[in-house]
mmCIF file of C-alpha atoms and ligand atoms in Angstrom:
data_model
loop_
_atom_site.group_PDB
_atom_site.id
_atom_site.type_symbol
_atom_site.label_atom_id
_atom_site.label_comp_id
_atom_site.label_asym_id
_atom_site.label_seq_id
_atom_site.Cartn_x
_atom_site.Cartn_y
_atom_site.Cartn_z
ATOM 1 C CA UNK Q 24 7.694 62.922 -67.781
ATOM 2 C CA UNK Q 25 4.944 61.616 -69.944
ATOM 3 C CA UNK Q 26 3.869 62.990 -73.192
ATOM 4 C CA UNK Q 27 0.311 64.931 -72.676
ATOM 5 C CA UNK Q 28 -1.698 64.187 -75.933
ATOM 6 C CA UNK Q 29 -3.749 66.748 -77.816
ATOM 7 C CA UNK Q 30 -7.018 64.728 -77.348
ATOM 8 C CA UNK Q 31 -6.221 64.680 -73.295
ATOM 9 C CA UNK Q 32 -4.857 68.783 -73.124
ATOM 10 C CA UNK Q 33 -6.561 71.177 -71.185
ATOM 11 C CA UNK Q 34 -4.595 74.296 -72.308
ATOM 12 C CA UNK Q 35 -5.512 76.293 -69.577
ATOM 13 C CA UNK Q 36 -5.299 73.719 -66.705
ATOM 14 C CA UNK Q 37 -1.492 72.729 -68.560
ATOM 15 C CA UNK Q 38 -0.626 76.435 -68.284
ATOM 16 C CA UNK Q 39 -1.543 77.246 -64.653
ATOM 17 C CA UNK Q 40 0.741 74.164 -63.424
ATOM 18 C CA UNK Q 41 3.746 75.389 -65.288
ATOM 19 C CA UNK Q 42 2.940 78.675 -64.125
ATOM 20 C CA UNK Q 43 3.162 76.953 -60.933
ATOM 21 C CA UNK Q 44 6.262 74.921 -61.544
ATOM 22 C CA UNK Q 45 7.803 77.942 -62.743
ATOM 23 C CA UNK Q 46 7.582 80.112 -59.536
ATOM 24 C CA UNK Q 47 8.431 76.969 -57.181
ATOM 25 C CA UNK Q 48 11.889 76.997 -59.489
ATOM 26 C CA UNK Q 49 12.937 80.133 -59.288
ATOM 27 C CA UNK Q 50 11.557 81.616 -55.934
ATOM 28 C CA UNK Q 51 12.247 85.107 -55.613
ATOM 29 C CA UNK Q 52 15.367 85.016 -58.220
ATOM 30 C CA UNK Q 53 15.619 86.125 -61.741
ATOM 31 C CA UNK Q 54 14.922 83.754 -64.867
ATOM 32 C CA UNK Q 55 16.057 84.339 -68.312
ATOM 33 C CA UNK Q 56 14.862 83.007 -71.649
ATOM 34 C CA UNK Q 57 15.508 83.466 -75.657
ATOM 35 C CA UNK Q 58 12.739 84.304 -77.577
ATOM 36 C CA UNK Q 59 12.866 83.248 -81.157
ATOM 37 C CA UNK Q 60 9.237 83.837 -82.300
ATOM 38 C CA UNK Q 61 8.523 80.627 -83.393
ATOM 39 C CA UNK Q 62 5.711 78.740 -81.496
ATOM 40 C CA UNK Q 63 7.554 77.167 -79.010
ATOM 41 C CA UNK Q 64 9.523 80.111 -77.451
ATOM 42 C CA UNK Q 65 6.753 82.319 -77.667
ATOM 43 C CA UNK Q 66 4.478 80.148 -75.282
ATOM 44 C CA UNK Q 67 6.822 79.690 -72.706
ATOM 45 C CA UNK Q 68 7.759 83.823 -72.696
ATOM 46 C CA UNK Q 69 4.338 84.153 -72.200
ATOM 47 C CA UNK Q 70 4.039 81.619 -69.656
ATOM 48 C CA UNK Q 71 7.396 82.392 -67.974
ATOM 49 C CA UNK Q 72 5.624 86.681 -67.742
ATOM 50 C CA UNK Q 73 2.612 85.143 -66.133
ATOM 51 C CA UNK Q 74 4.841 83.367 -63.115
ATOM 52 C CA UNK Q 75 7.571 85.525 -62.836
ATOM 53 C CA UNK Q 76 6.610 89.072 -64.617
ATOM 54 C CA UNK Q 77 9.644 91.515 -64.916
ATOM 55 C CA UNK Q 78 11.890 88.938 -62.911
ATOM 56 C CA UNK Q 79 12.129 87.412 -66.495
ATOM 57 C CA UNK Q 80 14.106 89.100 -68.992
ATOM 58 C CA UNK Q 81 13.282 87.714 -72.677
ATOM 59 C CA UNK Q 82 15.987 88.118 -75.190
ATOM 60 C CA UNK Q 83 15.419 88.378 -79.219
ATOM 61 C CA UNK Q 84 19.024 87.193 -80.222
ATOM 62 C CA UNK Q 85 19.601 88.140 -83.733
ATOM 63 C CA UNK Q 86 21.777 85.501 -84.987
ATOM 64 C CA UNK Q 87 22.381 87.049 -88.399
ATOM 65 C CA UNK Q 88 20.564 83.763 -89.957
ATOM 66 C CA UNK Q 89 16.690 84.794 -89.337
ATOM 67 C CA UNK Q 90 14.276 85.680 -92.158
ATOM 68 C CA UNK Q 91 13.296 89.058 -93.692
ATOM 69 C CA UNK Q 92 12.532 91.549 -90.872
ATOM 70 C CA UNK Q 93 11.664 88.926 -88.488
ATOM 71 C CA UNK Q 94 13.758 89.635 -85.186
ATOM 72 C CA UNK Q 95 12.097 93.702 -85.601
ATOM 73 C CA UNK Q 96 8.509 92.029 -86.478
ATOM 74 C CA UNK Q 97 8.709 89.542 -83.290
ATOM 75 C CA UNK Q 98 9.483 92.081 -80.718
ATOM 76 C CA UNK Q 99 6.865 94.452 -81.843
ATOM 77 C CA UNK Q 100 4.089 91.308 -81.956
ATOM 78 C CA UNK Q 101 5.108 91.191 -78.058
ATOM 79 C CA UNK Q 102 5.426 94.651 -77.465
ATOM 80 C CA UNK Q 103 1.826 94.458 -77.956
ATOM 81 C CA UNK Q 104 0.960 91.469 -75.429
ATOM 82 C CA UNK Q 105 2.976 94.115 -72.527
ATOM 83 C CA UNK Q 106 5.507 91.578 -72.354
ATOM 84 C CA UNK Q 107 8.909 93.778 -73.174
ATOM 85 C CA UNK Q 108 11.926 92.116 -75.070
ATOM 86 C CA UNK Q 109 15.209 93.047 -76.042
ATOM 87 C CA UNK Q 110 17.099 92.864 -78.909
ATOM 88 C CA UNK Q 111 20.459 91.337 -78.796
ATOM 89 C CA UNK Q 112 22.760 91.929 -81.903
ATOM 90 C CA UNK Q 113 24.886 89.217 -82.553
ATOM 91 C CA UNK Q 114 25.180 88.451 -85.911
ATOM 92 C CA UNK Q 115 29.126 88.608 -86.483
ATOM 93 C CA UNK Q 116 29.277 86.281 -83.863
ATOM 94 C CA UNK Q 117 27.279 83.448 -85.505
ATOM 95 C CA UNK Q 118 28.081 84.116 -89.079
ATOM 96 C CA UNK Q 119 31.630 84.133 -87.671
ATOM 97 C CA UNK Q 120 31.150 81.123 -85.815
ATOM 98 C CA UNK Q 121 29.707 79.067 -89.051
ATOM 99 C CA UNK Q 122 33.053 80.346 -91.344
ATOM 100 C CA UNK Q 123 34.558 77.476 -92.994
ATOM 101 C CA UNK Q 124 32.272 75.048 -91.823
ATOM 102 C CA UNK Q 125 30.636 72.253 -94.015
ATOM 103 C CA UNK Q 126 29.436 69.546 -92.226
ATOM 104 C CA UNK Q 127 25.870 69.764 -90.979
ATOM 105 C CA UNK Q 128 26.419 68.504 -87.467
ATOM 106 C CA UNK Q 129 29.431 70.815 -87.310
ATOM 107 C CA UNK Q 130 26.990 73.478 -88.139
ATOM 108 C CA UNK Q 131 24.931 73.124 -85.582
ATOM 109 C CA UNK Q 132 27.385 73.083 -82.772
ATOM 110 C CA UNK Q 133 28.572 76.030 -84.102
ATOM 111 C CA UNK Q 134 25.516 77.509 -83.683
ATOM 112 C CA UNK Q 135 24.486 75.964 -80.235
ATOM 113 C CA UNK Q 136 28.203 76.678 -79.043
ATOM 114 C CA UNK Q 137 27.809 80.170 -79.653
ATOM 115 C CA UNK Q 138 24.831 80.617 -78.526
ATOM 116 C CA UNK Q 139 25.021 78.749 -75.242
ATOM 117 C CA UNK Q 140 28.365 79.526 -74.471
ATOM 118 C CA UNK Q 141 29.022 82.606 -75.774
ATOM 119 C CA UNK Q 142 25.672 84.738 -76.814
ATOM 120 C CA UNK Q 143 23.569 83.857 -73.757
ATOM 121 C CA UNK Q 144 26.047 82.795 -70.816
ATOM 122 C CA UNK Q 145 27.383 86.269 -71.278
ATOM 123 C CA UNK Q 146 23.684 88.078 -70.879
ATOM 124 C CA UNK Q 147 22.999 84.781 -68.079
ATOM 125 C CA UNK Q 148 26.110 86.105 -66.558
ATOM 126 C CA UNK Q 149 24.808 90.046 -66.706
ATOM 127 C CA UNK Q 150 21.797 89.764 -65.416
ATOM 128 C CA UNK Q 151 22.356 87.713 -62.826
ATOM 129 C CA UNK Q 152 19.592 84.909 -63.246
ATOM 130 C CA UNK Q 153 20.043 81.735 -61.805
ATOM 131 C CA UNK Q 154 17.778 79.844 -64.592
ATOM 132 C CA UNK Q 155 16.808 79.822 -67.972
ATOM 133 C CA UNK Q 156 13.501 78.789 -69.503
ATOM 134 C CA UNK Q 157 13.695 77.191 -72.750
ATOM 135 C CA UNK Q 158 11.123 75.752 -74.962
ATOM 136 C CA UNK Q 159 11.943 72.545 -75.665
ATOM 137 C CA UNK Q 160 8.578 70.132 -76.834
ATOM 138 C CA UNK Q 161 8.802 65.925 -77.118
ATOM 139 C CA UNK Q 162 10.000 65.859 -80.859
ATOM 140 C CA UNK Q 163 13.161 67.765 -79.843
ATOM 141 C CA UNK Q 164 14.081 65.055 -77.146
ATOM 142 C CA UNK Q 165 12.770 62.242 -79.819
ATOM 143 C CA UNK Q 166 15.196 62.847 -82.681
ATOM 144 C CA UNK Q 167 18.408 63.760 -80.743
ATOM 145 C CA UNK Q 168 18.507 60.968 -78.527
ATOM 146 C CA UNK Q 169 17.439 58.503 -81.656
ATOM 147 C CA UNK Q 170 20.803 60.084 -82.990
ATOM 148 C CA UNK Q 171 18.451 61.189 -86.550
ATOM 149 C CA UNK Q 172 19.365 64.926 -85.469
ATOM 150 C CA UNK Q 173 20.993 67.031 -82.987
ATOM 151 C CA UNK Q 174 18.499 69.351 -82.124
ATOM 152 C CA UNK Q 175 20.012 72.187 -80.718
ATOM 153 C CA UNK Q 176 18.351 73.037 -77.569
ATOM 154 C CA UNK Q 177 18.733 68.921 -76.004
ATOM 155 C CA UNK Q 178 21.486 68.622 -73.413
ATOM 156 C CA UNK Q 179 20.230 66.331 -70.667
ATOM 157 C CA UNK Q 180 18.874 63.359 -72.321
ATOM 158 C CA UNK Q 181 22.616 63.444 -73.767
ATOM 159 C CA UNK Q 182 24.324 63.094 -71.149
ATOM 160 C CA UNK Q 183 25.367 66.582 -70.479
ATOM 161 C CA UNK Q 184 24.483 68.962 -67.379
ATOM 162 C CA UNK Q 185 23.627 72.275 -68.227
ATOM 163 C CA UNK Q 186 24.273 73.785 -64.978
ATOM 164 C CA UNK Q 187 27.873 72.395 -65.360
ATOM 165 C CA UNK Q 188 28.520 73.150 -68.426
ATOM 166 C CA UNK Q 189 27.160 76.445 -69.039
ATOM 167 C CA UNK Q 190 26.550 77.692 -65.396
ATOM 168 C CA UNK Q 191 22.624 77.702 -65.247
ATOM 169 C CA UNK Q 192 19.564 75.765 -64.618
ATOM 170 C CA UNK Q 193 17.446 74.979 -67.789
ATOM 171 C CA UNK Q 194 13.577 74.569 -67.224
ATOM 172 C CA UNK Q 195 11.744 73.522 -69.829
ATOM 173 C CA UNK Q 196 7.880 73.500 -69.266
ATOM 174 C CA UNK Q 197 7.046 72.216 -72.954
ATOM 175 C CA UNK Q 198 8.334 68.965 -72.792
ATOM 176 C CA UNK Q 199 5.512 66.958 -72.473
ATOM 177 C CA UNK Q 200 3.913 68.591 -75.873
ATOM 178 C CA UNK Q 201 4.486 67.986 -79.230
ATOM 179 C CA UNK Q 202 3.527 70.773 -81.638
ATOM 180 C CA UNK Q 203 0.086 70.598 -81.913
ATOM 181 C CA UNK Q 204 -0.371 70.538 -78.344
ATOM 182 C CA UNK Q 205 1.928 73.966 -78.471
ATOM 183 C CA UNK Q 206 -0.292 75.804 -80.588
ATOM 184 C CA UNK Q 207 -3.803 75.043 -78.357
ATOM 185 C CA UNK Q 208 -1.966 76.376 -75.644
ATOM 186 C CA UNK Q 209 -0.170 79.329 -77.596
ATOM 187 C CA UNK Q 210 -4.334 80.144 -78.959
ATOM 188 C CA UNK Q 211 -5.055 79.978 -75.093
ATOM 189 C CA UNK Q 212 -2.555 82.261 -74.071
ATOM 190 C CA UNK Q 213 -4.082 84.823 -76.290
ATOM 191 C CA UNK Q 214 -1.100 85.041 -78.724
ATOM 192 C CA UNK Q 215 -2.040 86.130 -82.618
ATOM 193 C CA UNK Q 216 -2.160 83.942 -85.476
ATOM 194 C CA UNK Q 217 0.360 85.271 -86.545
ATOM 195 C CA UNK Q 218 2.474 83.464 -83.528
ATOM 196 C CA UNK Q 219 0.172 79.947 -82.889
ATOM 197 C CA UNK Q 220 -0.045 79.158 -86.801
ATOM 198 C CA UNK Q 221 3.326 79.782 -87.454
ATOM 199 C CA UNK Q 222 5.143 77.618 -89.510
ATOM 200 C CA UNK Q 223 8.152 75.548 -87.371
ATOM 201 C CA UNK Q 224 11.758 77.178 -87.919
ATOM 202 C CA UNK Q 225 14.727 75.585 -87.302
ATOM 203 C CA UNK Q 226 16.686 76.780 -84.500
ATOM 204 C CA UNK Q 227 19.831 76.788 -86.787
ATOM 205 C CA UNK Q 228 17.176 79.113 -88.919
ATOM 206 C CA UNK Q 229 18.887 79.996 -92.456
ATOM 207 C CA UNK Q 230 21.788 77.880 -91.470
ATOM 208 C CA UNK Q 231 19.804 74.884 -91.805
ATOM 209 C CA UNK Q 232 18.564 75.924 -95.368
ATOM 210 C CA UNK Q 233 22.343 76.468 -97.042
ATOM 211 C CA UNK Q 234 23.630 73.177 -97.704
ATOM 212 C CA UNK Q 235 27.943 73.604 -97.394
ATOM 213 C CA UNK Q 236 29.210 76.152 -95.798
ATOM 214 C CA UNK Q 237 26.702 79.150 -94.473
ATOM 215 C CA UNK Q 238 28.618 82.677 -96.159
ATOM 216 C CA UNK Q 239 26.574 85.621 -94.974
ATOM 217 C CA UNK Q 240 26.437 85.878 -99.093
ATOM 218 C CA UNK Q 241 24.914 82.377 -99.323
ATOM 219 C CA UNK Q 242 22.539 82.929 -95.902
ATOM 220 C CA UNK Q 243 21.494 86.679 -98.021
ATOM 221 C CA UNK Q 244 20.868 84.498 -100.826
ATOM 222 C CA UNK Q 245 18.361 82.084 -99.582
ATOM 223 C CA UNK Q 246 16.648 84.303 -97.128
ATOM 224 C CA UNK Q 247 15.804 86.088 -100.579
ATOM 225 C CA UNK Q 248 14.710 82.691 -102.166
ATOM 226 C CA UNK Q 249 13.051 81.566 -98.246
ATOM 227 C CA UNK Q 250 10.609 85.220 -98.772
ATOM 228 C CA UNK Q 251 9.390 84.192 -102.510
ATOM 229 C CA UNK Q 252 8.622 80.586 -101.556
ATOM 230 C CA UNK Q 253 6.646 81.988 -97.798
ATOM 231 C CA UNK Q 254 4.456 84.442 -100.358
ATOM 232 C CA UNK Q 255 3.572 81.491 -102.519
ATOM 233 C CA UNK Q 256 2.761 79.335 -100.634
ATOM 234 C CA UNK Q 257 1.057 80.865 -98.088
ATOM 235 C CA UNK Q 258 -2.397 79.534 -98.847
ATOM 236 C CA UNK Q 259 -1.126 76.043 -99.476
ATOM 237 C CA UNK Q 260 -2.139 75.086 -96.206
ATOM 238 C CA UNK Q 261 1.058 73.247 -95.589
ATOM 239 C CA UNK Q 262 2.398 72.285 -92.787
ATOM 240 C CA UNK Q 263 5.874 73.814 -93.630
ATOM 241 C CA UNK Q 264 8.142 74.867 -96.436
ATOM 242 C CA UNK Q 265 11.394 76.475 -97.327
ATOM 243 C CA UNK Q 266 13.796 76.893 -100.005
ATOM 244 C CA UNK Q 267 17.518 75.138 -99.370
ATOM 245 C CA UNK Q 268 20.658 76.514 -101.085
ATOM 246 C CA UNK Q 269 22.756 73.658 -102.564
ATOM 247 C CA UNK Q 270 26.166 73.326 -102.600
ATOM 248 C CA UNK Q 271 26.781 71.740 -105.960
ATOM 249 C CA UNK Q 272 26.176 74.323 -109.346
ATOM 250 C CA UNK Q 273 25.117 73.100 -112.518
ATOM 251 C CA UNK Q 274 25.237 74.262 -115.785
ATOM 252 C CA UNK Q 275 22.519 76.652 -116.745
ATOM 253 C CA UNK Q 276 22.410 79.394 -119.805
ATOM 254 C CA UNK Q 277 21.908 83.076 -119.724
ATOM 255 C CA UNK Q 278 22.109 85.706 -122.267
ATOM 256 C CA UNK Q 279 23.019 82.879 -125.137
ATOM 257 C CA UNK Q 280 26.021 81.968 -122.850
ATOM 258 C CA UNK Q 281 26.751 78.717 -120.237
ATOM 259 C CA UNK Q 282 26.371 79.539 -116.339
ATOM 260 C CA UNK Q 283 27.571 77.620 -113.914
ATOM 261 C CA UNK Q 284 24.862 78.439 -111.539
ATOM 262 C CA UNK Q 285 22.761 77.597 -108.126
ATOM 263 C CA UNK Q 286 20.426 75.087 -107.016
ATOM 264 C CA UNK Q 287 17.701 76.486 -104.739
ATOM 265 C CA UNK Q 288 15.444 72.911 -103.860
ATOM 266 C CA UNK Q 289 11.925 73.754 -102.425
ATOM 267 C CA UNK Q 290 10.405 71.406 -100.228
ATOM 268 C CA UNK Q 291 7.321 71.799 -98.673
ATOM 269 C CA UNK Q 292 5.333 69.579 -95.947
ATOM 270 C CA UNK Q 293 1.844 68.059 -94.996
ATOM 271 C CA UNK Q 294 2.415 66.919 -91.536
ATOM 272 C CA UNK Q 295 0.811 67.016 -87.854
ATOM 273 C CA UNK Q 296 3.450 66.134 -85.810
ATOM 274 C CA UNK Q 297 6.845 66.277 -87.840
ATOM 275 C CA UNK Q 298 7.520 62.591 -87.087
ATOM 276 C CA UNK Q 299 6.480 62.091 -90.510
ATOM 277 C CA UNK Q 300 5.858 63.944 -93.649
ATOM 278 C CA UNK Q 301 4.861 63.814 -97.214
ATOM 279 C CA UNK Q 302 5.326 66.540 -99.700
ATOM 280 C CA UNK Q 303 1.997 68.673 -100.445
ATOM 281 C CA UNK Q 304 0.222 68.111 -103.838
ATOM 282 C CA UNK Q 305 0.999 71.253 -105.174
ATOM 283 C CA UNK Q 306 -0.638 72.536 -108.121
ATOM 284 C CA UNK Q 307 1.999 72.238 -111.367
ATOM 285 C CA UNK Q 308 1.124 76.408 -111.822
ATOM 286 C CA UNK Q 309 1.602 77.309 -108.052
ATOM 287 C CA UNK Q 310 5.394 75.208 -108.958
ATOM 288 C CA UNK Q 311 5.565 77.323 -112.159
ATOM 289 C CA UNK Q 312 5.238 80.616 -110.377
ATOM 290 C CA UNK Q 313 7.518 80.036 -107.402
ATOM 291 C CA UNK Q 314 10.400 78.994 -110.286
ATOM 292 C CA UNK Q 315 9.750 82.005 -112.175
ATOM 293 C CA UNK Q 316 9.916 84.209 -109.378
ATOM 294 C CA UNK Q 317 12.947 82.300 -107.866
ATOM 295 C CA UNK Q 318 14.916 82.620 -111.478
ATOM 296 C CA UNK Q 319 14.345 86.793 -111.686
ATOM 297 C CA UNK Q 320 14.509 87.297 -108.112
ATOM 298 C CA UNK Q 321 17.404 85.452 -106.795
ATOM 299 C CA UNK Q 322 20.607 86.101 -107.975
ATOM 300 C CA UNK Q 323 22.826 83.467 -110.007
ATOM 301 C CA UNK Q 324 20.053 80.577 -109.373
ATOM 302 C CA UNK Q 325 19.603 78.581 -112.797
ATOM 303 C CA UNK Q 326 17.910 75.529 -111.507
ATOM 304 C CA UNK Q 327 14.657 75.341 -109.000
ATOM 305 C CA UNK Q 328 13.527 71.846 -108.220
ATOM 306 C CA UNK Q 329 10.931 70.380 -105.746
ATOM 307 C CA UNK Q 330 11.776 67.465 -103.696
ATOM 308 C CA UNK Q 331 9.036 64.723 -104.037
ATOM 309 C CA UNK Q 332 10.476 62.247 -100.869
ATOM 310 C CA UNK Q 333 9.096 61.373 -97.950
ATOM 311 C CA UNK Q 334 10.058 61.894 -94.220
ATOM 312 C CA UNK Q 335 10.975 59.017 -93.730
ATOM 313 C CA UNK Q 336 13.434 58.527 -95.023
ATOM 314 C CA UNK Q 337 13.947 62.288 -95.641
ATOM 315 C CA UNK Q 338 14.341 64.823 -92.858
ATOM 316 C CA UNK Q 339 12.268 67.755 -93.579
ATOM 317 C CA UNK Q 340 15.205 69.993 -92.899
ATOM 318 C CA UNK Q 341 17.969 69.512 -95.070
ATOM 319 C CA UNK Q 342 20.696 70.085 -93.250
HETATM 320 P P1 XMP L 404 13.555 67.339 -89.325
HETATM 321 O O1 XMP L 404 14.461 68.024 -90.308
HETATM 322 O O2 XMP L 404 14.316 66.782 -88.156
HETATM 323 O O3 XMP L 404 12.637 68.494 -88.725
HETATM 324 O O4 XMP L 404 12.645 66.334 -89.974
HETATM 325 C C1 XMP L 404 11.504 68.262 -87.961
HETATM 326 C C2 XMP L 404 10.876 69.591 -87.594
HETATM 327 O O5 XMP L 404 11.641 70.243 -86.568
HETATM 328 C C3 XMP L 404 11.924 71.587 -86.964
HETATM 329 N N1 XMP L 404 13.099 72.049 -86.213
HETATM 330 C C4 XMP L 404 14.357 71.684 -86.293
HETATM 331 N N2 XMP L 404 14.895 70.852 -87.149
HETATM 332 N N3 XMP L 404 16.969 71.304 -86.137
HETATM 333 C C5 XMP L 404 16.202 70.701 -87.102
HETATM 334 O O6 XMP L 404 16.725 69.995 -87.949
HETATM 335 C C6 XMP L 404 16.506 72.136 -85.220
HETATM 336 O O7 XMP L 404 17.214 72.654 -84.392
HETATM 337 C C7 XMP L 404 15.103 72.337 -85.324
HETATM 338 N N4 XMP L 404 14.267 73.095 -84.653
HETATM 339 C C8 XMP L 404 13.063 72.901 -85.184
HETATM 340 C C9 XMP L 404 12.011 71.477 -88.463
HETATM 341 O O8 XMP L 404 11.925 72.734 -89.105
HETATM 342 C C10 XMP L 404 10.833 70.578 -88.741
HETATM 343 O O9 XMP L 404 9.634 71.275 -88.636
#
């Protein structure tokens, strides 16, 4: 499959053939897809509604690691486009899942072990559907096979067959996009702002952002410190940001007395594609603000620092 470039995109030409690929796929079965909210899931719910309709049933799974309000926000932004989906509750699975874990790479097989294997073979399973549509774009495929990252949603160009070892067919009509080509056709699709200029989330969400092992306490904790750093820098204009937990405390004072407190690190990115990055030039008060609100409104953090390194050879995930 070759990559489609945004210069050479026709959004709506690129959506009617996947509408088209989609139906020759799946005939007259069922299809099934996971609906996350970011970008790249919501295009191909929307697409996968146009082909199929109500023979495709799109799940919200709440993982227990999403941001502030955001599986109740998603479903209602869709409710709204007529396309229905359902919530799945399965946060004790995940968070249980990620218990005792450390390493990153172990981290996110937790959570694409429990989410392939577990979470969504079980509603695969349920409803009968014979495939799955899942919004994978070039990047994805890039990384994971360079070895940089295991994105979570890459089996194939691994080495491993879905159908045998989860018991479904994967389609994935984004793969010939990056994410700038996503969001022409996500604004041609008719989806809000809200949904084409939203800022990339990883698929190991809050997991990602906790840097040791992911405690629903320590995934509580930076979803706090991931809504103050969204609200301030919301009209930066950047491509991304996000606030990590780190493992390591240093000493900090409160009250006259020593605390051995938390890190939170913000980091936040000017980038097109996400192949490369440099931090944005942020103004020193726009810093000043985010550490002050970080320090009152984030429990036990004594230290808020803002990562000045580029991608490469930083990741812009930290985990
Ligand atoms: P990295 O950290 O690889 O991130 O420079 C590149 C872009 O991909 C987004 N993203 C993910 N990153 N695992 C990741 O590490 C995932 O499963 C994933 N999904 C998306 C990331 O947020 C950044 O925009």
């Amino acid at each position: 499959m070759k990559e489609i470039e945004l210069k050479n995109l026709d959004a709506q030409k690129f959506i009617s053939t996947q509408v088209e690929a989609i139906r020759d796929a799946v005939g007259d079965g069922l299809a099934i897809n996971a609906l996350s909210g970011g970008v790249d899931s919501s295009v191909v719910t929307m697409i996968g509604h146009r082909a199929l309709g109500d023979r495709l049933k799109t799940y919200l799974i709440d993982n227990g690691l999403m941001r502030e309000g955001e599986p109740q926000q998603v479903v209602a932004v869709f409710r709204d486009q007529g396309v229905p989906v359902e919530l799945v509750d399965a946060r004790d699975e995940f968070l249980g899942a990620l218990k005792g874990i450390h390493d990153p790479e172990e981290k996110r097989e937790a959570v694409t072990q429990t989410f392939y294997k577990k979470v969504f073979r079980r509603l695969v399973l349920d409803s009968g559907a014979k495939h799955l549509l899942q919004g994978t774009i070039l990047t994805d495929i890039d990384e994971t096979v360079a070895g940089i990252k295991r994105q979570h949603n890459v089996f194939e160009q691994l080495g491993i067959d879905p159908e045998q070892a989860f018991g479904y067919k994967i389609l994935e009509p984004l793969v010939q996009l990056r994410k700038d080509g996503v969001r022409k056709v996500a604004e041609a699709l008719g989806l809000p702002r809200s949904i084409y200029a939203r800022m990339p989330f990883p698929g190991p969400a809050l997991a990602a952002r906790v840097i040791g092992e992911a405690t629903p306490e320590r995934i509580a904790l930076v979803r706090k410190a991931t809504s103050v750093t969204e609200e301030v820098l919301a009209a930066s204009g950047a491509f991304q940001c996000m606030a990590i937990l780190h493992e390591d405390r240093v000493t900090g004072m409160r009250q006259g007395k020593r605390d051995f407190g938390l890190q939170i690190e913000i980091r936040c990115w000017d980038s097109v594609d996400a192949r490369n990055a440099v931090p944005t030039r942020l103004e020193w008060e726009t810093l000043e603000n985010l550490s002050r609100r970080i320090l009152n409104e984030v429990p036990d953090v004594v230290s808020v620092t803002y990562n000045i390194a580029p991608k490469p050879p930083s990741t812009m995930e930290a985990v």
